[in-house]
Amino acid sequence: MCSWRPNYFLQTGENSNYNDEYLNNCLEIGNELDSRNLPVIFSLKHLSEIVDVPFNFLNQLVSREITPYRSFTIRKQGGRYRNIVAPNDNLLKVLRFIHQQILSKLNYHSSSKAYYKGSKIYDNAFTHCGSNWLIKLDITRFFESISEKQVYYTFRELGYPPRFCYELAKITTIVALSKRYNYKRWRNGSIRIGYLPQGYPTSPLLANRVCNKLDNELYEYARQNKYIYTRYSDDIVFSAVNCSRGKAVTDLKNINAILVSFGFSQNYRKTHIVPPGARKIITGLVVNGSTPTIKKDVKNRIRAQLFYINKYGIADVCRQLGFKSIIGYRNHLKGLINFVISIDKNIGSKYSIEFNRLLKREKIY
């Protein structure tokens, strides 16, 4: 990607007979974007040349004439499913450029803890160690609750031209025929409004950027009411040293009202007030002590599976647990062990050594 060269731009524009007002406006936009260390892009055509993707493809994408992605579901804990959208090669190329060259260079609220380079669930959980009370909320369909209008204004705040922001919003969102999107918020006349899909590389940081104002309002509420606030994607936590059940109930209602005002709704199944003495879990880690620890059931599950693999073989364990392939099961257990390593290296390394020994014994690589 070429750096911004104002004089070269002006000379090229004058040679192409663009009028002075247009050139000066572009020059102002370019200088502002460059000062923010953002790529200077004026139009969809300009973007297509930079990322080397056909303009006609992008134009059809913006017009919603094509759907260059496939959708599939993955099973979540509790038997529910998550819809994932996987872009094709051309779209993925564009989305990665937007993620790497624009979104990854922005500043985000300090209370937002997910999706950044080096971000860890340990750091998010550690923030709340030493608390006696927790208020925990989960946002229902977090990405899918963020509309292309919000994405448009996110890019406008960065200084990109309005038309190009409209196009960026179309590129980074999709539309669905679900009844959930029949409400007024998701329509502009007969035109359906898009939303952020899970599976696009741009969705996590766009969601965080859209939530900057939400994070600021929740942070201020926490500060005024002597809480500590963090948001890890759709997981919201308020922790306090001193509180009461009555106050926590009132604060939970007020927090939910703030979420609703930003177009979100809480998942009531995952909303909890955790009092003193109860086990406190944040993003899968126990925070009752001075540092986050791994839940016992996770360690017990790994130990049990390693034991049964050693006794009966990985093929039998894979079949008993309902996995369709040994490789899939191997990756699943390896992921669990790597998770433990990221929190407790000593324990996790022991699991890893035993796991690798068993894989080698069964000649699975």
XYZ file of N, CA, C and O in Angstrom, residues 77-215:
556
model
N -21.998 -24.860 23.972
C -22.327 -25.567 25.195
C -23.802 -25.359 25.525
O -24.353 -24.290 25.315
N -24.444 -26.406 26.033
C -25.861 -26.320 26.357
C -26.766 -26.741 25.220
O -27.985 -26.646 25.312
N -26.151 -27.206 24.101
C -26.944 -27.719 22.999
C -27.420 -26.672 22.012
O -28.064 -27.006 21.023
N -27.117 -25.403 22.234
C -27.528 -24.356 21.299
C -26.507 -24.254 20.166
O -25.432 -24.840 20.220
N -26.853 -23.445 19.148
C -25.999 -23.344 17.978
C -25.636 -21.888 17.694
O -26.400 -20.967 17.981
N -24.457 -21.717 17.103
C -23.996 -20.389 16.691
C -23.848 -20.380 15.177
O -23.254 -21.298 14.599
N -24.391 -19.360 14.526
C -24.293 -19.250 13.078
C -22.995 -18.544 12.688
O -22.707 -17.454 13.173
N -22.214 -19.170 11.825
C -20.936 -18.631 11.381
C -21.015 -18.331 9.891
O -21.551 -19.127 9.114
N -20.467 -17.191 9.491
C -20.457 -16.784 8.088
C -19.010 -16.737 7.611
O -18.186 -16.001 8.169
N -18.688 -17.523 6.594
C -17.317 -17.607 6.081
C -17.243 -16.945 4.709
O -17.860 -17.409 3.745
N -16.493 -15.840 4.572
C -16.390 -15.129 3.292
C -15.536 -15.893 2.277
O -14.653 -16.664 2.664
N -15.786 -15.661 0.985
C -14.945 -16.276 -0.036
C -13.603 -15.538 -0.123
O -13.363 -14.574 0.607
N -12.739 -15.973 -1.003
C -11.363 -15.463 -1.029
C -11.286 -13.963 -1.304
O -10.534 -13.238 -0.654
N -12.049 -13.476 -2.279
C -12.007 -12.049 -2.609
C -12.509 -11.187 -1.460
O -11.896 -10.175 -1.102
N -13.629 -11.591 -0.888
C -14.185 -10.827 0.232
C -13.256 -10.892 1.437
O -13.049 -9.887 2.126
N -12.706 -12.065 1.690
C -11.790 -12.223 2.821
C -10.580 -11.311 2.666
O -10.095 -10.728 3.646
N -10.099 -11.171 1.464
C -8.951 -10.296 1.190
C -9.266 -8.845 1.561
O -8.455 -8.146 2.180
N -10.457 -8.402 1.197
C -10.880 -7.033 1.508
C -11.076 -6.851 3.010
O -10.635 -5.860 3.603
N -11.736 -7.813 3.638
C -12.017 -7.727 5.071
C -10.718 -7.727 5.885
O -10.603 -6.994 6.875
N -9.773 -8.533 5.493
C -8.491 -8.558 6.200
C -7.760 -7.226 6.072
O -7.111 -6.769 7.012
N -7.858 -6.620 4.901
C -7.244 -5.298 4.725
C -7.884 -4.284 5.662
O -7.180 -3.522 6.344
N -9.207 -4.266 5.722
C -9.912 -3.324 6.599
C -9.530 -3.574 8.056
O -9.297 -2.637 8.829
N -9.451 -4.853 8.431
C -9.075 -5.197 9.807
C -7.664 -4.755 10.135
O -7.421 -4.098 11.156
N -6.720 -5.099 9.279
C -5.304 -4.858 9.571
C -4.896 -3.398 9.402
O -4.129 -2.870 10.208
N -5.398 -2.756 8.361
C -4.940 -1.410 8.041
C -5.781 -0.298 8.660
O -5.312 0.841 8.744
N -6.999 -0.616 9.082
C -7.860 0.421 9.674
C -8.210 0.090 11.120
O -7.791 0.789 12.045
N -8.926 -1.004 11.332
C -9.488 -1.281 12.654
C -8.426 -1.569 13.705
O -8.578 -1.173 14.867
N -7.356 -2.256 13.325
C -6.324 -2.607 14.305
C -5.503 -1.399 14.747
O -4.735 -1.490 15.711
N -5.656 -0.262 14.072
C -4.898 0.940 14.408
C -5.672 1.911 15.299
O -5.141 2.956 15.673
N -6.897 1.562 15.634
C -7.753 2.478 16.387
C -7.601 2.279 17.884
O -7.092 1.262 18.355
N -8.052 3.272 18.633
C -8.088 3.172 20.092
C -9.477 2.712 20.530
O -10.490 3.075 19.927
N -9.491 1.914 21.596
C -10.746 1.385 22.121
C -10.806 1.631 23.620
O -9.788 1.932 24.251
N -11.989 1.512 24.187
C -12.158 1.791 25.607
C -11.357 0.809 26.445
O -11.279 -0.388 26.126
N -10.780 1.299 27.520
C -9.926 0.461 28.369
C -10.696 -0.677 29.039
O -10.100 -1.682 29.444
N -12.008 -0.542 29.164
C -12.812 -1.597 29.799
C -13.156 -2.732 28.845
O -13.642 -3.771 29.278
N -12.906 -2.521 27.558
C -13.152 -3.564 26.562
C -11.912 -4.444 26.467
O -10.832 -3.972 26.125
N -12.050 -5.731 26.748
C -10.881 -6.597 26.959
C -10.662 -7.659 25.894
O -9.672 -8.392 25.977
N -11.522 -7.780 24.908
C -11.409 -8.869 23.943
C -10.985 -8.383 22.569
O -11.207 -7.222 22.211
N -10.367 -9.282 21.808
C -10.090 -9.147 20.377
C -8.874 -8.301 20.026
O -8.617 -8.068 18.853
N -8.123 -7.833 21.006
C -6.935 -7.069 20.683
C -5.713 -7.967 20.706
O -5.695 -9.008 21.368
N -4.681 -7.570 20.019
C -3.438 -8.319 20.033
C -2.907 -8.374 21.463
O -2.713 -7.357 22.112
N -2.714 -9.579 21.952
C -2.206 -9.762 23.309
C -3.276 -9.806 24.379
O -2.964 -10.007 25.555
N -4.543 -9.631 23.998
C -5.612 -9.670 25.005
C -5.800 -11.103 25.492
O -5.715 -12.061 24.718
N -6.065 -11.254 26.787
C -6.204 -12.576 27.393
C -7.391 -12.585 28.347
O -7.654 -11.589 29.029
N -8.065 -13.737 28.404
C -9.160 -13.856 29.354
C -8.637 -13.779 30.786
O -9.351 -13.367 31.695
N -7.363 -14.158 30.969
C -6.758 -14.084 32.308
C -6.743 -12.638 32.799
O -7.094 -12.362 33.953
N -6.336 -11.721 31.931
C -6.248 -10.309 32.327
C -7.627 -9.751 32.659
O -7.786 -8.966 33.598
N -8.628 -10.159 31.872
C -9.989 -9.708 32.147
C -10.458 -10.213 33.502
O -11.033 -9.468 34.297
N -10.213 -11.494 33.776
C -10.639 -12.083 35.051
C -9.861 -11.491 36.225
O -10.423 -11.239 37.298
N -8.567 -11.267 36.020
C -7.717 -10.759 37.093
C -8.215 -9.413 37.625
O -8.092 -9.110 38.819
N -8.790 -8.609 36.735
C -9.314 -7.291 37.120
C -10.310 -7.392 38.273
O -10.407 -6.484 39.106
N -11.040 -8.511 38.340
C -12.119 -8.644 39.318
C -11.739 -9.478 40.536
O -12.594 -9.714 41.411
N -10.492 -9.941 40.601
C -10.056 -10.687 41.792
C -10.109 -9.780 43.021
O -9.800 -8.585 42.934
N -10.491 -10.341 44.151
C -10.581 -9.554 45.389
C -11.943 -8.949 45.616
O -12.166 -8.273 46.626
N -12.887 -9.191 44.707
C -14.234 -8.639 44.872
C -15.088 -9.582 45.715
O -14.829 -10.780 45.797
N -16.118 -9.030 46.321
C -17.070 -9.831 47.098
C -18.390 -10.048 46.350
O -19.097 -11.024 46.600
N -18.705 -9.111 45.477
C -19.958 -9.180 44.724
C -19.677 -9.103 43.222
O -18.784 -8.372 42.790
N -20.461 -9.849 42.451
C -20.408 -9.763 40.995
C -21.808 -9.575 40.436
O -22.771 -10.179 40.927
N -21.901 -8.732 39.412
C -23.090 -8.668 38.566
C -22.630 -9.080 37.176
O -21.782 -8.423 36.577
N -23.173 -10.188 36.676
C -22.742 -10.735 35.399
C -23.896 -10.710 34.397
O -24.998 -11.158 34.706
N -23.622 -10.188 33.213
C -24.612 -10.156 32.149
C -23.986 -10.657 30.859
O -22.782 -10.518 30.643
N -24.815 -11.225 30.014
C -24.395 -11.661 28.689
C -25.339 -11.026 27.674
O -26.558 -11.090 27.834
N -24.774 -10.399 26.641
C -25.599 -9.752 25.625
C -26.085 -10.796 24.626
O -25.302 -11.586 24.096
N -27.373 -10.806 24.365
C -27.953 -11.743 23.401
C -27.574 -11.342 21.980
O -27.713 -10.180 21.597
N -27.042 -12.311 21.210
C -26.703 -12.088 19.793
C -25.945 -10.777 19.625
O -26.398 -9.865 18.924
N -24.792 -10.713 20.245
C -24.015 -9.470 20.334
C -23.700 -8.885 18.963
O -24.093 -7.755 18.647
N -22.976 -9.625 18.116
C -22.610 -9.098 16.797
C -23.843 -8.763 15.972
O -23.915 -7.707 15.340
N -24.811 -9.686 15.984
C -25.991 -9.524 15.145
C -26.895 -8.378 15.588
O -27.839 -8.017 14.885
N -26.626 -7.812 16.761
C -27.411 -6.665 17.244
C -26.839 -5.332 16.779
O -27.417 -4.282 17.048
N -25.709 -5.374 16.081
C -25.050 -4.147 15.609
C -25.374 -3.960 14.127
O -25.070 -4.816 13.294
N -25.993 -2.840 13.804
C -26.501 -2.621 12.449
C -25.479 -1.920 11.568
O -24.522 -1.302 12.043
N -25.732 -1.983 10.259
C -24.842 -1.318 9.310
C -24.875 0.203 9.482
O -23.910 0.881 9.126
N -25.967 0.736 10.035
C -26.003 2.180 10.307
C -24.937 2.548 11.338
O -24.239 3.560 11.200
N -24.829 1.733 12.383
C -23.812 1.985 13.404
C -22.410 1.833 12.830
O -21.495 2.583 13.188
N -22.238 0.868 11.943
C -20.943 0.672 11.292
C -20.615 1.874 10.407
O -19.471 2.338 10.380
N -21.612 2.373 9.697
C -21.418 3.559 8.863
C -20.879 4.724 9.688
O -19.884 5.361 9.316
N -21.516 5.018 10.805
C -21.086 6.142 11.635
C -19.712 5.903 12.262
O -18.960 6.854 12.518
N -19.372 4.634 12.466
C -18.033 4.321 12.978
C -16.967 4.748 11.983
O -15.972 5.384 12.357
N -17.169 4.440 10.719
C -16.199 4.842 9.699
C -16.231 6.354 9.459
O -15.191 6.968 9.169
N -17.402 6.964 9.594
C -17.490 8.422 9.428
C -16.681 9.147 10.498
O -16.043 10.161 10.231
N -16.713 8.616 11.714
C -15.946 9.226 12.800
C -14.443 9.205 12.532
O -13.695 10.019 13.067
N -14.019 8.288 11.681
C -12.594 8.193 11.347
C -12.188 9.212 10.291
O -11.000 9.472 10.103
N -13.183 9.761 9.581
C -12.884 10.801 8.600
C -13.002 10.381 7.152
O -12.649 11.156 6.250
N -13.503 9.176 6.885
C -13.652 8.735 5.494
C -14.864 9.408 4.850
O -15.806 9.798 5.546
N -14.853 9.583 3.516
C -15.971 10.237 2.823
C -17.284 9.485 3.046
O -17.284 8.246 3.140
N -18.393 10.191 3.119
C -19.692 9.558 3.413
C -20.032 8.402 2.493
O -20.469 7.343 2.952
N -19.873 8.578 1.187
C -20.226 7.522 0.246
C -19.371 6.274 0.504
O -19.881 5.148 0.489
N -18.086 6.466 0.758
C -17.198 5.339 0.999
C -17.537 4.648 2.321
O -17.439 3.420 2.430
N -17.968 5.419 3.314
C -18.393 4.827 4.590
C -19.623 3.953 4.387
O -19.736 2.879 4.991
N -20.534 4.414 3.556
C -21.720 3.624 3.210
C -21.294 2.301 2.581
O -21.831 1.229 2.914
N -20.300 2.359 1.694
C -19.820 1.156 1.016
C -19.088 0.223 1.971
O -19.246 -1.003 1.913
N -18.299 0.783 2.866
C -17.611 -0.031 3.868
C -18.610 -0.737 4.784
O -18.417 -1.900 5.164
N -19.667 -0.027 5.134
C -20.700 -0.616 5.993
C -21.391 -1.782 5.296
O -21.720 -2.794 5.922
N -21.611 -1.662 4.006
C -22.226 -2.746 3.241
C -21.287 -3.946 3.129
O -21.719 -5.097 3.219
N -20.000 -3.672 2.927
C -19.015 -4.747 2.773
C -18.878 -5.561 4.052
O -18.732 -6.791 4.008
N -18.943 -4.911 5.193
C -18.660 -5.575 6.473
C -19.902 -6.113 7.171
O -19.816 -6.611 8.291
N -21.058 -6.024 6.521
C -22.296 -6.540 7.110
C -23.013 -7.446 6.108
O -22.687 -7.461 4.918
N -23.988 -8.186 6.607
C -24.835 -9.002 5.739
C -26.295 -8.772 6.139
O -26.572 -8.198 7.194
N -27.205 -9.221 5.295
C -28.630 -9.141 5.624
C -29.177 -10.550 5.762
O -28.631 -11.507 5.217
N -30.254 -10.693 6.513
C -30.885 -11.999 6.710
C -32.387 -11.861 6.571
O -32.949 -10.779 6.762
N -33.035 -12.968 6.253
C -34.482 -12.976 6.091
C -35.203 -13.388 7.366
O -36.415 -13.551 7.382
N -34.439 -13.550 8.446
C -35.025 -13.972 9.715
C -36.087 -12.975 10.183
O -35.974 -11.762 9.969
N -37.137 -13.487 10.846
C -38.189 -12.627 11.377
C -37.637 -11.616 12.369
O -38.213 -10.550 12.581
N -36.502 -11.977 12.996
C -35.891 -11.068 13.975
C -35.539 -9.730 13.336
O -35.486 -8.699 14.000
N -35.314 -9.731 12.032
C -34.897 -8.516 11.350
C -36.040 -7.871 10.569
O -35.824 -7.171 9.585
N -37.266 -8.112 11.004
C -38.434 -7.493 10.383
C -38.833 -6.191 11.068
O -39.703 -5.475 10.591
N -38.212 -5.904 12.222
C -38.582 -4.709 12.964
C -38.073 -3.444 12.264
O -37.171 -3.493 11.417
N -38.621 -2.319 12.662
C -38.323 -1.045 12.011
C -36.833 -0.733 12.022
O -36.296 -0.197 11.050
N -36.157 -1.098 13.108
C -34.731 -0.792 13.205
C -33.923 -1.454 12.081
O -32.868 -0.961 11.679
N -34.438 -2.557 11.565
C -33.692 -3.318 10.565
C -34.235 -3.119 9.150
O -33.953 -3.904 8.254
N -34.991 -2.044 8.980
C -35.506 -1.744 7.642
C -35.399 -0.255 7.339
O -35.529 0.580 8.220
N -35.154 0.038 6.085
C -35.213 1.401 5.574
C -36.187 1.367 4.405
O -35.801 1.159 3.267
N -37.468 1.534 4.736
C -38.495 1.307 3.741
C -38.590 -0.184 3.450
O -38.765 -0.994 4.349
N -38.401 -0.545 2.187
C -38.422 -1.958 1.808
C -37.031 -2.591 1.845
O -36.884 -3.795 1.617
N -36.035 -1.785 2.146
C -34.640 -2.263 2.137
C -34.261 -2.776 3.525
O -34.480 -2.106 4.527
N -33.697 -3.965 3.559
C -33.268 -4.542 4.826
C -31.912 -3.964 5.243
O -31.033 -3.742 4.410
N -31.772 -3.737 6.538
C -30.532 -3.209 7.095
C -29.638 -4.377 7.509
O -30.086 -5.329 8.123
N -28.367 -4.286 7.180
C -27.426 -5.353 7.494
C -26.960 -5.337 8.938
O -27.176 -4.370 9.674
N -26.285 -6.411 9.340
C -25.744 -6.534 10.688
C -24.370 -7.205 10.619
O -23.990 -7.788 9.593
N -23.627 -7.140 11.710
C -22.306 -7.755 11.758
C -22.447 -9.274 11.876
O -23.099 -9.765 12.795
N -21.822 -10.025 10.985
C -21.883 -11.482 11.083
C -20.711 -12.048 11.878
O -19.608 -11.495 11.860
N -20.942 -13.122 12.575
C -19.844 -13.845 13.206
C -19.105 -14.621 12.119
O -19.725 -15.323 11.335
N -17.798 -14.489 12.092
C -16.990 -15.158 11.088
C -16.222 -14.193 10.211
O -15.215 -14.565 9.604
N -16.661 -12.933 10.111
C -15.900 -11.917 9.393
C -14.765 -11.424 10.291
O -15.002 -11.116 11.467
N -13.544 -11.296 9.772
C -12.435 -10.805 10.604
C -12.624 -9.375 11.083
O -11.984 -8.959 12.051
N -13.503 -8.621 10.442
C -13.746 -7.231 10.826
C -14.750 -7.085 11.964
O -14.793 -6.043 12.634
N -15.584 -8.102 12.181
C -16.705 -7.965 13.120
C -16.282 -7.694 14.566
O -16.867 -6.820 15.219
N -15.283 -8.416 15.117
C -14.934 -8.179 16.525
C -14.520 -6.743 16.832
O -15.049 -6.128 17.777
N -13.584 -6.187 16.058
C -13.130 -4.829 16.358
C -14.165 -3.776 15.972
O -14.252 -2.728 16.619
N -14.950 -4.041 14.938
C -16.037 -3.111 14.630
C -17.038 -3.074 15.774
O -17.527 -2.002 16.154
N -17.331 -4.243 16.336
C -18.249 -4.301 17.479
C -17.692 -3.514 18.649
O -18.411 -2.756 19.312
N -16.409 -3.672 18.916
C -15.789 -2.933 20.013
C -15.822 -1.426 19.770
O -16.059 -0.644 20.693
N -15.568 -1.034 18.522
C -15.570 0.403 18.217
C -16.977 0.988 18.341
O -17.154 2.083 18.883
N -17.971 0.246 17.844
C -19.361 0.688 17.982
C -19.730 0.828 19.455
O -20.496 1.722 19.840
N -19.150 -0.046 20.296
C -19.491 -0.071 21.726
C -18.681 0.916 22.567
O -18.794 0.894 23.803
N -17.868 1.752 21.940
C -17.075 2.721 22.713
C -17.950 3.575 23.627
O -17.650 3.776 24.807
N -19.046 4.093 23.081
C -19.931 4.951 23.874
C -20.653 4.149 24.953
O -20.857 4.646 26.068
N -21.048 2.933 24.614
C -21.662 2.053 25.614
C -20.675 1.782 26.742
O -21.034 1.884 27.928
N -19.440 1.433 26.388
C -18.422 1.168 27.403
C -18.192 2.382 28.298
O -18.037 2.256 29.511
